[in-house]
CSV table of C-alpha atoms in Angstrom, one decimal:
chain,number,residue,atom,x,y,z
A,131,MET,CA,-14.3,10.6,20.2
A,132,ALA,CA,-12.0,10.4,17.2
A,133,GLU,CA,-8.6,12.0,17.6
A,134,LYS,CA,-8.1,15.2,15.6
A,135,ALA,CA,-5.4,14.9,12.9
A,136,LYS,CA,-2.3,16.8,13.9
A,137,TYR,CA,-0.8,17.0,10.4
A,138,ARG,CA,-3.1,18.4,7.6
A,139,ALA,CA,-2.5,17.4,4.0
A,140,THR,CA,-3.3,21.0,2.9
A,141,ASP,CA,-0.6,22.4,5.2
A,142,ILE,CA,2.0,19.9,3.9
A,143,THR,CA,0.9,20.5,0.3
A,144,ALA,CA,1.3,24.3,0.7
A,145,TRP,CA,4.8,23.9,2.1
A,146,LEU,CA,5.8,21.5,-0.7
A,147,THR,CA,4.4,23.9,-3.4
A,148,ALA,CA,6.3,26.8,-1.8
A,149,ALA,CA,9.4,24.5,-2.0
A,150,GLY,CA,9.0,24.4,-5.8
A,151,ILE,CA,7.2,21.1,-6.3
A,152,ASP,CA,4.4,20.9,-8.9
A,153,ASP,CA,0.9,21.5,-7.5
A,154,ASP,CA,-0.5,18.0,-8.4
A,155,ALA,CA,2.6,16.2,-7.2
A,156,ALA,CA,2.6,18.2,-4.0
A,157,ARG,CA,-1.1,17.4,-3.4
A,158,ARG,CA,-0.5,13.6,-3.8
A,159,ALA,CA,2.7,13.7,-1.6
A,160,GLY,CA,1.0,15.9,1.0
A,161,ARG,CA,-1.9,13.4,1.3
A,162,VAL,CA,0.4,10.4,1.7
A,163,ILE,CA,2.8,12.1,4.2
A,164,ALA,CA,0.0,13.5,6.3
A,165,GLY,CA,-1.7,10.1,6.5
A,166,ALA,CA,1.6,8.5,7.5
A,167,TRP,CA,2.5,11.1,10.1
A,168,ASN,CA,-1.0,11.1,11.6
A,169,ALA,CA,-0.6,7.3,12.0
A,170,ARG,CA,2.7,8.1,13.7
A,171,GLU,CA,4.8,6.6,11.0
A,172,PHE,CA,7.9,8.8,11.0
A,173,TYR,CA,10.1,6.4,9.1
A,174,ALA,CA,12.2,7.4,6.1
A,175,SER,CA,10.1,5.2,3.8
A,176,ALA,CA,6.8,6.9,4.8
A,177,THR,CA,8.2,10.4,3.9
A,178,TYR,CA,11.0,10.0,1.4
A,179,LEU,CA,9.1,7.8,-1.1
A,180,PRO,CA,6.3,10.2,-1.7
A,181,LEU,CA,8.8,13.1,-1.7
A,182,ALA,CA,10.9,11.3,-4.3
A,183,ALA,CA,7.9,10.7,-6.5
A,184,ALA,CA,6.9,14.4,-6.2
A,185,LEU,CA,10.4,15.6,-7.1
A,186,THR,CA,10.4,13.3,-10.1
A,187,ALA,CA,7.0,14.3,-11.3
A,188,SER,CA,8.1,17.9,-10.9
A,189,ARG,CA,11.2,17.2,-13.0
A,190,LEU,CA,13.4,18.3,-10.1
A,191,PRO,CA,16.7,16.5,-9.3
A,192,LEU,CA,16.5,13.9,-6.6
A,193,THR,CA,19.7,15.3,-5.2
A,194,GLY,CA,17.4,17.8,-3.3
A,195,LEU,CA,15.5,15.0,-1.6
A,196,ASP,CA,17.4,15.3,1.7
A,197,ARG,CA,17.1,19.1,1.7
A,198,VAL,CA,13.4,19.0,1.1
A,199,ALA,CA,12.7,16.2,3.6
A,200,ASP,CA,14.8,18.1,6.3
A,201,GLY,CA,13.0,21.4,5.6
A,202,LEU,CA,9.6,19.7,5.8
A,203,ALA,CA,10.5,17.9,9.0
A,204,ARG,CA,11.8,21.1,10.6
A,205,ARG,CA,8.7,23.1,9.5
A,206,PHE,CA,6.3,20.6,11.1
A,207,GLY,CA,8.5,19.7,14.1
A,208,VAL,CA,8.9,16.0,13.1
A,209,HIS,CA,11.9,13.8,13.7
A,210,LEU,CA,12.3,11.4,10.7
A,211,HIS,CA,13.9,8.1,11.6
A,212,ASP,CA,16.7,7.2,9.3
A,213,VAL,CA,15.5,3.6,9.0
A,214,ALA,CA,13.2,2.4,6.4
A,215,ALA,CA,10.7,0.8,8.8
A,216,TRP,CA,10.6,-0.7,12.3
A,217,ASP,CA,12.0,-4.2,12.5
A,218,ARG,CA,11.1,-6.5,15.4
A,219,GLU,CA,14.5,-8.2,15.1
A,220,PRO,CA,17.2,-5.7,14.2
A,221,HIS,CA,20.4,-7.2,12.8
A,222,TRP,CA,22.1,-7.4,16.2
A,223,ARG,CA,19.3,-9.5,17.6
A,224,LYS,CA,19.3,-11.8,14.6
A,225,GLU,CA,23.1,-12.3,15.1
A,226,ILE,CA,22.6,-13.1,18.8
A,227,SER,CA,19.8,-15.6,18.2
A,228,THR,CA,21.8,-17.8,15.7
């Protein structure tokens, strides 16, 4: 049996629209973010990139990116990792192996 999606694009889109993001941009970002979160990708790149694109398309300043991302994460109970993506060999391991 397939696992039910925990994060729905429609819910994320509604929150983004309420935050002042344009409907079309919110819909695109909501789809991408919901897909990433349902795949358990809670990295900054999976959330911040679509949010930045949505803010830009809505002609909103990118200075609000952290505020919007934080509000979105709080609303859906998600902890966003402040790294771009998981790395098998973080810098400290690379330094040790040389």
